[in-house]
mmCIF file of C-alpha atoms and ligand atoms in Angstrom:
data_model
loop_
_atom_site.group_PDB
_atom_site.id
_atom_site.type_symbol
_atom_site.label_atom_id
_atom_site.label_comp_id
_atom_site.label_asym_id
_atom_site.label_seq_id
_atom_site.Cartn_x
_atom_site.Cartn_y
_atom_site.Cartn_z
ATOM 1 C CA MET G 172 136.510 174.738 -50.620
ATOM 2 C CA GLN G 173 135.606 176.566 -47.469
ATOM 3 C CA ILE G 174 135.700 175.245 -43.887
ATOM 4 C CA ILE G 175 132.964 176.800 -41.748
ATOM 5 C CA PRO G 176 133.170 176.134 -37.986
ATOM 6 C CA SER G 177 129.787 175.146 -36.596
ATOM 7 C CA ILE G 178 128.956 176.756 -33.256
ATOM 8 C CA LEU G 179 126.367 174.738 -31.314
ATOM 9 C CA VAL G 180 126.519 175.922 -27.701
ATOM 10 C CA GLN G 181 124.499 176.256 -24.514
ATOM 11 C CA SER G 182 125.916 179.537 -23.163
ATOM 12 C CA ALA G 183 127.320 182.930 -24.083
ATOM 13 C CA GLU G 184 130.600 181.865 -22.488
ATOM 14 C CA ALA G 185 130.938 178.848 -24.752
ATOM 15 C CA PHE G 186 130.020 180.980 -27.774
ATOM 16 C CA ILE G 187 132.736 183.518 -26.978
ATOM 17 C CA THR G 188 135.348 180.830 -26.262
ATOM 18 C CA GLN G 189 134.667 178.966 -29.514
ATOM 19 C CA THR G 190 134.447 182.026 -31.757
ATOM 20 C CA ASN G 191 137.564 183.592 -30.199
ATOM 21 C CA ALA G 192 139.399 180.370 -30.932
ATOM 22 C CA VAL G 193 138.682 180.467 -34.678
ATOM 23 C CA GLN G 194 138.280 184.092 -35.669
ATOM 24 C CA ASN G 195 141.883 184.409 -36.788
ATOM 25 C CA SER G 196 141.731 181.405 -39.074
ATOM 26 C CA VAL G 197 138.328 181.655 -40.796
ATOM 27 C CA LYS G 198 136.178 184.451 -42.226
ATOM 28 C CA LEU G 199 132.772 183.070 -41.267
ATOM 29 C CA VAL G 200 131.184 180.887 -38.587
ATOM 30 C CA HIS G 201 127.926 178.909 -38.634
ATOM 31 C CA ILE G 202 125.617 179.468 -35.647
ATOM 32 C CA ASP G 203 123.196 176.631 -34.868
ATOM 33 C CA ILE G 204 119.845 177.872 -33.584
ATOM 34 C CA ALA G 205 117.460 175.193 -32.304
ATOM 35 C CA ASP G 206 114.119 175.716 -30.558
ATOM 36 C CA GLY G 207 113.469 172.251 -29.072
ATOM 37 C CA LYS G 208 110.468 171.813 -31.407
ATOM 38 C CA CYS G 209 111.905 171.482 -34.901
ATOM 39 C CA VAL G 210 114.628 169.292 -33.349
ATOM 40 C CA PRO G 211 114.530 167.771 -29.834
ATOM 41 C CA ASN G 212 117.176 170.028 -28.278
ATOM 42 C CA THR G 213 117.707 173.761 -27.864
ATOM 43 C CA THR G 214 120.820 175.894 -28.328
ATOM 44 C CA TRP G 215 122.071 179.180 -26.946
ATOM 45 C CA ALA G 216 121.996 181.954 -29.551
ATOM 46 C CA GLU G 217 121.489 185.513 -28.417
ATOM 47 C CA PRO G 218 121.636 188.311 -31.027
ATOM 48 C CA ASN G 219 123.001 191.097 -28.763
ATOM 49 C CA THR G 220 125.884 189.011 -27.478
ATOM 50 C CA VAL G 221 126.755 188.007 -31.021
ATOM 51 C CA GLN G 222 126.595 191.630 -32.188
ATOM 52 C CA GLN G 223 128.912 192.706 -29.365
ATOM 53 C CA ASN G 224 131.449 189.892 -29.523
ATOM 54 C CA LEU G 225 131.775 188.437 -32.998
ATOM 55 C CA THR G 226 134.420 190.137 -35.140
ATOM 56 C CA ILE G 227 133.931 187.979 -38.263
ATOM 57 C CA ASP G 228 130.870 187.132 -40.380
ATOM 58 C CA CYS G 229 128.310 184.495 -39.531
ATOM 59 C CA GLU G 230 125.554 182.432 -41.073
ATOM 60 C CA LEU G 231 122.516 181.334 -39.075
ATOM 61 C CA HIS G 232 121.339 177.739 -39.324
ATOM 62 C CA LEU G 233 117.729 177.839 -38.189
ATOM 63 C CA MET G 234 116.388 174.567 -36.780
ATOM 64 C CA VAL G 235 113.151 176.167 -35.623
ATOM 65 C CA VAL G 236 109.457 175.876 -36.427
ATOM 66 C CA ASP G 237 109.056 179.653 -36.766
ATOM 67 C CA PRO G 238 111.939 181.024 -38.858
ATOM 68 C CA LEU G 239 110.251 184.402 -39.426
ATOM 69 C CA SER G 240 110.307 185.357 -35.705
ATOM 70 C CA VAL G 241 113.941 184.310 -35.356
ATOM 71 C CA ILE G 242 114.895 186.294 -38.469
ATOM 72 C CA GLN G 243 113.241 189.352 -36.981
ATOM 73 C CA MET G 244 115.250 189.001 -33.743
ATOM 74 C CA TRP G 245 118.551 188.984 -35.663
ATOM 75 C CA GLY G 246 117.777 192.031 -37.816
ATOM 76 C CA GLY G 247 120.283 194.270 -36.005
ATOM 77 C CA VAL G 248 123.245 191.914 -36.101
ATOM 78 C CA SER G 249 125.717 193.260 -38.645
ATOM 79 C CA SER G 250 127.854 190.108 -38.886
ATOM 80 C CA VAL G 251 125.003 188.020 -40.339
ATOM 81 C CA LYS G 252 125.601 187.301 -44.035
ATOM 82 C CA ARG G 253 123.498 184.207 -44.755
ATOM 83 C CA VAL G 254 120.429 182.566 -43.224
ATOM 84 C CA LEU G 255 119.556 178.912 -43.820
ATOM 85 C CA PHE G 256 116.281 177.237 -42.911
ATOM 86 C CA PRO G 257 114.799 173.752 -43.465
ATOM 87 C CA ILE G 258 112.971 172.943 -46.679
ATOM 88 C CA GLU G 259 110.717 170.811 -44.481
ATOM 89 C CA TYR G 260 109.358 174.133 -43.047
ATOM 90 C CA ASP G 261 105.598 173.957 -42.701
ATOM 91 C CA GLY G 262 104.797 177.409 -44.068
ATOM 92 C CA ASP G 263 105.392 179.771 -46.978
ATOM 93 C CA ILE G 264 108.981 179.112 -48.074
ATOM 94 C CA ILE G 265 108.998 181.975 -50.595
ATOM 95 C CA ASP G 266 107.914 184.397 -47.878
ATOM 96 C CA VAL G 267 110.848 183.346 -45.670
ATOM 97 C CA ILE G 268 113.332 183.634 -48.572
ATOM 98 C CA ASP G 269 112.004 187.103 -49.427
ATOM 99 C CA THR G 270 112.225 188.207 -45.772
ATOM 100 C CA ILE G 271 115.860 187.052 -45.603
ATOM 101 C CA HIS G 272 116.633 188.966 -48.800
ATOM 102 C CA HIS G 273 114.926 192.112 -47.457
ATOM 103 C CA HIS G 274 117.497 192.098 -44.660
ATOM 104 C CA GLY G 275 120.240 192.084 -47.280
ATOM 105 C CA TRP G 276 121.298 188.527 -46.391
ATOM 106 C CA GLN G 277 121.823 185.485 -48.613
ATOM 107 C CA ALA G 278 119.112 182.838 -48.344
ATOM 108 C CA GLY G 279 119.645 179.094 -48.228
ATOM 109 C CA LEU G 280 117.506 176.005 -47.862
ATOM 110 C CA VAL G 281 118.670 173.081 -45.737
ATOM 111 C CA ILE G 282 117.711 169.597 -46.822
ATOM 112 C CA ASN G 283 117.394 166.631 -44.477
ATOM 113 C CA LEU G 284 118.756 163.180 -45.329
ATOM 114 C CA GLU G 285 115.371 161.628 -46.057
ATOM 115 C CA THR G 286 114.068 164.512 -48.203
ATOM 116 C CA SER G 287 114.260 164.344 -52.005
ATOM 117 C CA THR G 288 116.506 166.910 -53.674
ATOM 118 C CA LEU G 289 113.682 167.548 -56.152
ATOM 119 C CA MET G 290 111.903 169.491 -53.383
ATOM 120 C CA ILE G 291 114.442 172.289 -53.917
ATOM 121 C CA GLU G 292 113.696 172.792 -57.622
ATOM 122 C CA PRO G 293 110.655 175.112 -57.296
ATOM 123 C CA PHE G 294 112.781 177.577 -55.265
ATOM 124 C CA ILE G 295 116.087 177.304 -57.069
ATOM 125 C CA ASP G 296 115.950 180.665 -58.860
ATOM 126 C CA LYS G 297 115.466 182.504 -55.565
ATOM 127 C CA LEU G 298 118.202 180.730 -53.599
ATOM 128 C CA ASP G 299 121.792 181.757 -52.953
ATOM 129 C CA SER G 300 122.746 178.455 -51.385
ATOM 130 C CA VAL G 301 121.678 174.921 -50.506
ATOM 131 C CA MET G 302 122.933 172.997 -47.501
ATOM 132 C CA PHE G 303 122.722 169.210 -47.223
ATOM 133 C CA MET G 304 122.608 167.649 -43.767
ATOM 134 C CA GLY G 305 125.070 164.753 -43.364
ATOM 135 C CA ILE G 306 123.507 163.791 -40.021
ATOM 136 C CA ILE G 307 120.127 164.033 -38.302
ATOM 137 C CA PRO G 308 119.966 167.689 -37.203
ATOM 138 C CA GLY G 309 120.154 168.516 -33.497
ATOM 139 C CA LYS G 310 123.461 167.357 -32.036
ATOM 140 C CA GLN G 311 127.157 167.403 -32.816
ATOM 141 C CA GLY G 312 129.375 164.340 -33.005
ATOM 142 C CA GLN G 313 126.946 162.027 -34.799
ATOM 143 C CA PRO G 314 128.109 159.557 -37.481
ATOM 144 C CA PHE G 315 128.089 160.727 -41.111
ATOM 145 C CA VAL G 316 125.431 159.201 -43.387
ATOM 146 C CA PRO G 317 127.294 158.529 -46.683
ATOM 147 C CA GLU G 318 124.126 158.236 -48.805
ATOM 148 C CA VAL G 319 124.103 162.049 -48.953
ATOM 149 C CA LEU G 320 127.228 162.054 -51.157
ATOM 150 C CA GLU G 321 125.404 160.876 -54.267
ATOM 151 C CA LYS G 322 122.675 163.469 -53.738
ATOM 152 C CA ILE G 323 125.266 166.257 -53.529
ATOM 153 C CA THR G 324 127.193 165.085 -56.618
ATOM 154 C CA GLU G 325 124.006 164.884 -58.653
ATOM 155 C CA PHE G 326 122.704 168.255 -57.410
ATOM 156 C CA LYS G 327 126.005 170.046 -57.961
ATOM 157 C CA ALA G 328 126.165 168.689 -61.543
ATOM 158 C CA ARG G 329 122.664 170.000 -62.210
ATOM 159 C CA HIS G 330 123.258 173.383 -60.530
ATOM 160 C CA PRO G 331 126.986 174.156 -60.798
ATOM 161 C CA LYS G 332 126.585 177.850 -59.953
ATOM 162 C CA ILE G 333 124.709 177.581 -56.664
ATOM 163 C CA PHE G 334 126.751 177.568 -53.431
ATOM 164 C CA VAL G 335 126.412 174.100 -51.897
ATOM 165 C CA ALA G 336 127.433 173.151 -48.362
ATOM 166 C CA LEU G 337 127.331 170.038 -46.212
ATOM 167 C CA ASP G 338 126.573 170.240 -42.508
ATOM 168 C CA GLY G 339 127.430 167.523 -40.010
ATOM 169 C CA GLY G 340 129.540 164.403 -39.787
ATOM 170 C CA VAL G 341 132.687 165.885 -41.313
ATOM 171 C CA ASN G 342 135.953 164.426 -40.027
ATOM 172 C CA GLU G 343 139.342 163.453 -41.418
ATOM 173 C CA LYS G 344 137.942 160.097 -42.573
ATOM 174 C CA THR G 345 134.817 161.411 -44.323
ATOM 175 C CA LEU G 346 136.319 164.606 -45.761
ATOM 176 C CA PRO G 347 138.067 163.128 -48.864
ATOM 177 C CA GLU G 348 134.842 161.641 -50.286
ATOM 178 C CA ILE G 349 132.967 164.839 -49.428
ATOM 179 C CA VAL G 350 135.548 166.942 -51.322
ATOM 180 C CA ALA G 351 135.123 164.628 -54.337
ATOM 181 C CA THR G 352 131.470 165.711 -54.730
ATOM 182 C CA GLY G 353 132.579 169.185 -55.837
ATOM 183 C CA ILE G 354 130.963 170.845 -52.824
ATOM 184 C CA ASP G 355 131.744 174.498 -51.964
ATOM 185 C CA ALA G 356 131.847 174.336 -48.155
ATOM 186 C CA VAL G 357 131.689 172.050 -45.144
ATOM 187 C CA CYS G 358 130.312 173.014 -41.726
ATOM 188 C CA CYS G 359 132.220 171.238 -38.974
ATOM 189 C CA GLY G 360 131.574 171.102 -35.234
ATOM 190 C CA SER G 361 133.119 168.324 -33.180
ATOM 191 C CA VAL G 362 136.123 167.778 -35.469
ATOM 192 C CA ILE G 363 137.133 171.402 -34.718
ATOM 193 C CA PHE G 364 135.998 171.952 -31.128
ATOM 194 C CA HIS G 365 135.793 168.628 -29.334
ATOM 195 C CA ASN G 366 139.102 166.816 -29.303
ATOM 196 C CA GLU G 367 142.555 167.121 -27.752
ATOM 197 C CA ARG G 368 143.911 169.564 -30.384
ATOM 198 C CA THR G 369 143.210 173.298 -30.578
ATOM 199 C CA PRO G 370 140.537 174.518 -33.025
ATOM 200 C CA ASN G 371 143.245 176.218 -35.128
ATOM 201 C CA GLU G 372 145.272 173.010 -35.358
ATOM 202 C CA ASN G 373 142.155 171.133 -36.421
ATOM 203 C CA ILE G 374 141.310 173.680 -39.124
ATOM 204 C CA ILE G 375 144.844 173.434 -40.544
ATOM 205 C CA ARG G 376 144.620 169.617 -40.590
ATOM 206 C CA LEU G 377 141.318 169.791 -42.497
ATOM 207 C CA GLN G 378 142.706 172.398 -44.912
ATOM 208 C CA ASN G 379 145.701 170.176 -45.607
ATOM 209 C CA LEU G 380 143.402 167.265 -46.416
ATOM 210 C CA ILE G 381 141.455 169.432 -48.886
HETATM 211 C C1 DX5 F 470 123.518 169.844 -36.087
HETATM 212 C C2 DX5 F 470 124.134 171.137 -36.496
HETATM 213 C C3 DX5 F 470 125.500 170.991 -37.105
HETATM 214 C C4 DX5 F 470 126.506 170.487 -36.103
HETATM 215 C C5 DX5 F 470 127.685 169.827 -36.788
HETATM 216 O O1 DX5 F 470 122.223 170.044 -35.709
HETATM 217 O O2 DX5 F 470 123.308 171.807 -37.421
HETATM 218 O O3 DX5 F 470 125.917 172.239 -37.641
HETATM 219 O O4 DX5 F 470 126.939 171.549 -35.283
HETATM 220 O O5 DX5 F 470 128.449 169.135 -35.863
HETATM 221 P P1 DX5 F 470 129.406 167.911 -36.247
HETATM 222 O O6 DX5 F 470 130.421 168.461 -37.198
HETATM 223 O O7 DX5 F 470 129.972 167.456 -34.951
HETATM 224 O O8 DX5 F 470 128.542 166.864 -36.918
HETATM 225 ZN ZN1 ZN F 471 124.218 173.474 -38.432
#
């Protein structure tokens, strides 16, 4: 099971500090991109700075109302490997998946807590991954909503080959029951970046728990 550090920042400086702190211990980071419309807050995410500074791979978690324009902006960033966008998107989901694939990236749908997993079924054959939110998207450090665990277990049993991740609410207390679902990856923000230990120490602690 993979640990993916979640980078939700408000400046280039914070982006560089956080990614520098983890790029020796993981192969991929998760960049949160929020537009203040899809979710109440905004984040810093600037393609050129990422292209110039990130030495490992990344996935983009789009929390935006217009994923196609954001995808276009990131076209020249060679570290991008996967792009995830909300299934609640109010537009042509297939078109977005196809656009992601045209860039040579993996495509994933993100599913909110209140949305039925059945919504994913019509798109399953086109998807490389599915990501379940364990919190309400927008901010780091929110409490984990355990009802998502059953949804993940059931989905993973139905689709054992698809890469499944959980985003949000992961900590040393919630991790054991998350691991038990058979999930492939967890995206973690505050448990890695916002406590008294270094990000590397936190990653090792999580790996030991897994
Ligand atoms: C929330 C983001 C998450 C967040 C996770 O909108 O999509 O990726 O950074 O942070 P924690 O691990 O603190 O819940
Ligand atoms: Zn995220």
